[in-house]
Coordinates of C-alpha atoms and ligand atoms in Angstrom, one line a residue:
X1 CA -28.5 20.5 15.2
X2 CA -31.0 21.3 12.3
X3 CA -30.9 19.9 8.6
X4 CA -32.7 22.3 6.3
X5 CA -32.5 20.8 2.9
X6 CA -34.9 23.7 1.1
X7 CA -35.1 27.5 1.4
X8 CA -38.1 27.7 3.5
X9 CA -36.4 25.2 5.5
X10 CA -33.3 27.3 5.7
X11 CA -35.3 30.9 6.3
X12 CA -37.4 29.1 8.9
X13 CA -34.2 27.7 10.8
X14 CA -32.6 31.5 10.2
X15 CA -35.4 33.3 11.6
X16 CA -35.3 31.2 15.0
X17 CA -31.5 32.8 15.6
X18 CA -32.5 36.8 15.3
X19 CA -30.0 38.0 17.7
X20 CA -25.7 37.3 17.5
X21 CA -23.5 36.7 14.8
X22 CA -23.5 34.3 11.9
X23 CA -20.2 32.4 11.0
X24 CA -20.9 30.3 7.6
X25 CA -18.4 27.4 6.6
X26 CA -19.6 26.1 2.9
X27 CA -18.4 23.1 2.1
X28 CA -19.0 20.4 -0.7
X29 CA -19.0 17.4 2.1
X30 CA -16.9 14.1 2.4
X31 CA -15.6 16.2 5.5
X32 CA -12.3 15.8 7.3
X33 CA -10.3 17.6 10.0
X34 CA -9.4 20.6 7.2
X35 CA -12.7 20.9 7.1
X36 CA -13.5 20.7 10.8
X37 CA -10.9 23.7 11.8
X38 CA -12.4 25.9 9.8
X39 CA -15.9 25.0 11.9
X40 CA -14.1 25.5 14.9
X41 CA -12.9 29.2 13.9
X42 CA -16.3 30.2 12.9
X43 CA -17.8 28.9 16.6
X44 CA -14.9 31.0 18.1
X45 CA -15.9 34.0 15.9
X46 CA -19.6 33.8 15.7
X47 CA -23.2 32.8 18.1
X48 CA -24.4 30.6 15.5
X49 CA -22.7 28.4 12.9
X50 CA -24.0 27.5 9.6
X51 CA -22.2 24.6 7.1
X52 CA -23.3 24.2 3.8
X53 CA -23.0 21.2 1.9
X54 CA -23.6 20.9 -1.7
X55 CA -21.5 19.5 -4.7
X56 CA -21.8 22.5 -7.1
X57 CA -22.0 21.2 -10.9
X58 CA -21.5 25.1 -12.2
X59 CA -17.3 24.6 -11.1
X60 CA -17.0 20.8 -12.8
X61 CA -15.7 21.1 -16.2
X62 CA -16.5 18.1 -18.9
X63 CA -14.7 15.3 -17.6
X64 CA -13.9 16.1 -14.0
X65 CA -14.6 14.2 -11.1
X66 CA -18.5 15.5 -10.3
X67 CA -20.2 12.2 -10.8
X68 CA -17.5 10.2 -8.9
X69 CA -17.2 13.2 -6.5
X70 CA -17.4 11.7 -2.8
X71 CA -20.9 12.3 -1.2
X72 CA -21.3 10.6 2.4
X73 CA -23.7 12.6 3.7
X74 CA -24.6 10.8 7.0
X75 CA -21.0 9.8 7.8
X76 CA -20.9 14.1 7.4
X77 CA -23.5 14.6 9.7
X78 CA -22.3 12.6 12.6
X79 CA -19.6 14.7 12.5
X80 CA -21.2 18.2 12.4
X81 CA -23.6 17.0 15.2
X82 CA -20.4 15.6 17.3
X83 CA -19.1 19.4 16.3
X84 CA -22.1 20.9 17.7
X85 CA -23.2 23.0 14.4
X86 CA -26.0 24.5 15.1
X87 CA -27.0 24.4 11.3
X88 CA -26.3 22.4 8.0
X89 CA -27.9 23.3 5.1
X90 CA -27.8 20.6 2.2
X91 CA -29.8 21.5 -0.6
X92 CA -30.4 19.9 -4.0
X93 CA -28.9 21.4 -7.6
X94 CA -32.6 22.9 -8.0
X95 CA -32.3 24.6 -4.7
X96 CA -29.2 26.5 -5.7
X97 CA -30.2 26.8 -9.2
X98 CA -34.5 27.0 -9.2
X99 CA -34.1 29.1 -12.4
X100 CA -31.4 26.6 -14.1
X101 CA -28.0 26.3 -13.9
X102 CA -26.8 30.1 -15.3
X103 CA -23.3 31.4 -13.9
X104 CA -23.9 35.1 -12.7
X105 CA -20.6 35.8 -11.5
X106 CA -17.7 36.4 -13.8
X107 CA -13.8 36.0 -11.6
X108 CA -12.4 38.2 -14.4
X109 CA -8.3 38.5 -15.2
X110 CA -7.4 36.7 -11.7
X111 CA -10.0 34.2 -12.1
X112 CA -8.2 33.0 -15.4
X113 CA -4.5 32.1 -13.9
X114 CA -3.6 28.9 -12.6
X115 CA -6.5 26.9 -11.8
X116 CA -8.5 29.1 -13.7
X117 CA -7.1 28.5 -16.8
X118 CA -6.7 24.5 -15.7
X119 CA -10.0 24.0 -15.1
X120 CA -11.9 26.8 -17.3
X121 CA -15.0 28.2 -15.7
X122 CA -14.4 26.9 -12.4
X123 CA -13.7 30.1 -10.6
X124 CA -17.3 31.8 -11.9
X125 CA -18.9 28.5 -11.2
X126 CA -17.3 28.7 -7.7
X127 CA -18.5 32.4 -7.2
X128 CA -21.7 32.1 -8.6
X129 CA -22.4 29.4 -5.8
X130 CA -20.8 31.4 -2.9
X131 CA -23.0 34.4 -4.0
X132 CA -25.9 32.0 -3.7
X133 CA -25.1 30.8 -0.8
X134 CA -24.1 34.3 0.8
X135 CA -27.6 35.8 -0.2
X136 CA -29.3 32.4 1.0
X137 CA -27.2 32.3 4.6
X138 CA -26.5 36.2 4.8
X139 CA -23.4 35.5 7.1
X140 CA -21.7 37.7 9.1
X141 CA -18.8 35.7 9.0
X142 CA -17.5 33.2 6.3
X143 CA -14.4 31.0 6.8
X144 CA -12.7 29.6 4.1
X145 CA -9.3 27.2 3.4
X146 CA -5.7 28.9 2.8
X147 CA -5.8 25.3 1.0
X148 CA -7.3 26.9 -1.8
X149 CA -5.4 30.4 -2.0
X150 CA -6.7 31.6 -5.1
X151 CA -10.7 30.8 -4.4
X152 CA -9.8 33.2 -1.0
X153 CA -8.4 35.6 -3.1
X154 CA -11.4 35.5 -5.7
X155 CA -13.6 35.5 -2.8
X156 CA -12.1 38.7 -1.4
X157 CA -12.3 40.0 -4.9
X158 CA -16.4 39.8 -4.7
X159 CA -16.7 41.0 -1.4
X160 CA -14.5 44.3 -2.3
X161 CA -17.1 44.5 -5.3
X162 CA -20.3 43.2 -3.9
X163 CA -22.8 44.8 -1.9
X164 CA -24.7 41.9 0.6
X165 CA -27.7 42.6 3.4
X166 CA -24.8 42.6 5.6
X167 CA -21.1 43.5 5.4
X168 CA -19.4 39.7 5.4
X169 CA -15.5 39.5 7.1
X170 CA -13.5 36.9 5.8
X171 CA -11.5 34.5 7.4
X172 CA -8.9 32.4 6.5
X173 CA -8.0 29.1 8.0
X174 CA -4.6 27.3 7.6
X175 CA -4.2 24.3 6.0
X176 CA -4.5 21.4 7.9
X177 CA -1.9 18.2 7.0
X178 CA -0.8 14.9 7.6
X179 CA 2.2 14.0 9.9
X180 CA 3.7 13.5 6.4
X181 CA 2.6 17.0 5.3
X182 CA 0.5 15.8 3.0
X183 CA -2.3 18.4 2.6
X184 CA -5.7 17.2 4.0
X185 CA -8.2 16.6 0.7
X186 CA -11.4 15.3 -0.2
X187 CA -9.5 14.0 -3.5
X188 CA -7.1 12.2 -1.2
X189 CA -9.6 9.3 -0.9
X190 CA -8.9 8.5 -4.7
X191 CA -5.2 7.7 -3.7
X192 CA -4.1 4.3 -3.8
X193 CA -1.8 3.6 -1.3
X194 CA 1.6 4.2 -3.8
X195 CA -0.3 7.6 -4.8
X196 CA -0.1 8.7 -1.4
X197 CA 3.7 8.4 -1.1
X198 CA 3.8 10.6 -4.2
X199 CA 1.5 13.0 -3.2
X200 CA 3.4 13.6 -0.1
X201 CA 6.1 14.8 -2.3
X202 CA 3.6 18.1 -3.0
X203 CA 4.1 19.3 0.3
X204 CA 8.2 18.2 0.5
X205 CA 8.7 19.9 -2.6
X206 CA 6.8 23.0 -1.3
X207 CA 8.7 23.1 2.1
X208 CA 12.0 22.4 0.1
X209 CA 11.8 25.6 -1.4
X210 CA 11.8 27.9 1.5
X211 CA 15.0 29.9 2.5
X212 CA 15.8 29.0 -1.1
X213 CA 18.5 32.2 -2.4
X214 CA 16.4 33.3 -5.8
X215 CA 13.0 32.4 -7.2
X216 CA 14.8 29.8 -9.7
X217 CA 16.4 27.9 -7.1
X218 CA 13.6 27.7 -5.0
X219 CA 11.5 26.5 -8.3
X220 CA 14.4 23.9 -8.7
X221 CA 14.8 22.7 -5.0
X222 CA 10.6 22.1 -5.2
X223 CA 10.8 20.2 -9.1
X224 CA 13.9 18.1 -7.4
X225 CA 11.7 16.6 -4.7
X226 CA 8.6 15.9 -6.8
X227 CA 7.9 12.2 -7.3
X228 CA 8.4 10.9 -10.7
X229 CA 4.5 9.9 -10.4
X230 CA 3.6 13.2 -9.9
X231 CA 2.5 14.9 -13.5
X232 CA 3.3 18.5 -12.4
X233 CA 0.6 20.7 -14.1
X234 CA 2.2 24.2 -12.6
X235 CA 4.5 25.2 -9.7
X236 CA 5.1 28.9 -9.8
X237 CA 6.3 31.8 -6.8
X238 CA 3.3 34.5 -7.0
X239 CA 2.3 37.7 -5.3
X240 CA -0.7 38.4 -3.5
X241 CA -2.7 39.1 -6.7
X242 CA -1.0 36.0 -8.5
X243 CA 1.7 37.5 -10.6
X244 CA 4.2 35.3 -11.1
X245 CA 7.3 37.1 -8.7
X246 CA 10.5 38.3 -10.9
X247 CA 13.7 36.9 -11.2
X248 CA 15.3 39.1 -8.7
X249 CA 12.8 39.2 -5.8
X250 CA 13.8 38.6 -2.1
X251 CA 11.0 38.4 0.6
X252 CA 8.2 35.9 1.2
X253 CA 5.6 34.6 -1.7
X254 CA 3.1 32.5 -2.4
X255 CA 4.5 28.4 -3.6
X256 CA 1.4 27.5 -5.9
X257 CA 1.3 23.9 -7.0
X258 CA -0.7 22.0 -9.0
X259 CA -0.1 18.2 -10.1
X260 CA -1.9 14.7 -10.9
X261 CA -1.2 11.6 -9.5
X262 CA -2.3 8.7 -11.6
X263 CA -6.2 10.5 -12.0
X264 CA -6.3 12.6 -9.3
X265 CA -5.5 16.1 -9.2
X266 CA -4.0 17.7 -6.3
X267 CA -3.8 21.5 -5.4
X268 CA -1.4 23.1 -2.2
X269 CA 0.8 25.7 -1.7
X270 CA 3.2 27.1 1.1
X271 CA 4.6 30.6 1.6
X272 CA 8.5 30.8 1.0
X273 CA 11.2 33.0 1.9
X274 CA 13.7 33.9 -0.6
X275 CA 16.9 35.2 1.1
X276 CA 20.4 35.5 -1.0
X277 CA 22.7 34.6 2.0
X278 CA 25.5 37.1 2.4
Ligands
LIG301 P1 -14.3 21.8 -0.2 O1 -15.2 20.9 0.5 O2 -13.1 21.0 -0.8 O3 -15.0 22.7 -1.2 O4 -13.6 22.7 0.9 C1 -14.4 23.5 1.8 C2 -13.5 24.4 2.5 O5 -12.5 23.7 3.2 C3 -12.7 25.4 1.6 O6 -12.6 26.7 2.1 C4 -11.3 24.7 1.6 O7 -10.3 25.7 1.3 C5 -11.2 24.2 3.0 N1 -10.2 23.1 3.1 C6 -10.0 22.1 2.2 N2 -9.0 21.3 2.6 C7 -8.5 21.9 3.7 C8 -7.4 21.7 4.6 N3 -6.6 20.6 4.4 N4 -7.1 22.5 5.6 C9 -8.0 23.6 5.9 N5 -9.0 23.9 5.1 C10 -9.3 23.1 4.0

């Protein structure tokens, strides 16, 4: 497995592999088996598999969690060599960024929902990375986490409008959970050991909703089953491009969810079925 930590390092490892197909996973490290899925359907889709890992400051806002963010890069490594990654790249902020930290990509009206308008800036701090990363890598392949269903759906959003050396195809990995459904997280090593019980409560409420008979109920049957611990910043039913689904729909959408637990925030979500029962 080679480590390139600087461009030239990168190019030089890039050049060695001139003939198959690149699958890129980025990640921002403190890996787990979410992670390490998404690996393993890049190896099965490409020759040559590339991880990036990098804490990205652009898609921190004031007063998030960058600082305290978990970095364990060798504990990381082990993994990716046990993995068999062919190559990591782990650069430094002025890597990324040589001409300063500037956001040149802009996630427009989708960008601004949700998490978006959570955590403001995060999305064009997210996609100005990725681009970075895309141009740096030039994948043919990039997998990325259903975990975080409206980064995919921003990151489809720039491929539809971006031109790259080579056309990249998307792929979208499940999420991977606990026995207990709790979604697998980075952020989960913040949990004490009471936050976990009510972060499990994410996922209950999530797969409480489905075969719910409206969009209120199933909204209802998720709030019910939500720990009192759990500060619910938004639950919502949404369509593929994130509008929030009307009163009257029946079919299968998108459960978003977005809570803290004491002061950690926690994302997931869970497709649904709505079905009024004859
Ligand atoms: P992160 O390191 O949190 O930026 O995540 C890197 C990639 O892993 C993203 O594409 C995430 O969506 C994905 N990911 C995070 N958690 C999970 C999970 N529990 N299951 C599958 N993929 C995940």
């Amino acid at each position: 497995m080679i480590v390139a930590n600087t461009e030239a390092e990168l190019r030089f490892a890039l050049a060695q592999h001139k003939v198959g197909t690149i699958g890129f996973v980025p990640t921002m490290g403190a890996l787990h088996e979410g992670h390490l899925s998404l690996i393993e359907i890049a190896k099965q889709n490409s020759d040559f598999v590339v991880v990036s890992i990098f804490v990205n400051p652009l898609q921190f806002s004031q007063g998030e969690d960058f600082e305290k963010y978990p970095r364990v890069l060798d504990a990381d490594l082990e993994l990716l060599l046990r993995e068999k990654v062919d190559l990591v790249f782990a650069p430094t902020v002025e890597t990324i960024y040589p001409a300063g930290q500037v956001i040149t990509e802009h996630s427009g009206e989708l960008g601004e929902k949700f998490e978006g308008a959570i955590r403001p800036g995060h999305f064009d701090g997210m996609l100005t990375v990725v681009r970075r990363l895309f141009e740096l890598v030039e994948p043919n392949i990039a997998v990325f986490g259903q975990k975080d269903a409206q980064q995919v759906a921003l990151i489809k959003q720039m491929l539809l409008n971006t031109e790259f050396a080579k056309p990249i195809r998307l792929l979208v990995g499940p999420t991977i959970r606990e026995d207990s459904g709790l979604a697998l997280s980075s952020r989960n090593r913040y949990l004490s050991k009471d936050e976990i019980e009510a972060a499990t409560s994410i996922s209950a409420a999530l797969f409480a909703a489905d075969g719910s008979s409206s969009r209120d109920t199933a909204l209802n049957s998720a709030k019910d089953k939500l720990d009192l611990e759990a500060r619910l910043e938004y639950l919502e039913l949404v369509d593929e491009h994130f509008q929030p689904v009307t009163d009257d729909f029946q079919g299968e959408a998108l459960m978003i969810i977005a809570c803290r637990i004491g002061q950690t925030r926690l994302i997931d979500n869970h497709r649904v079925r709505i079905e009024r029962k004859a």
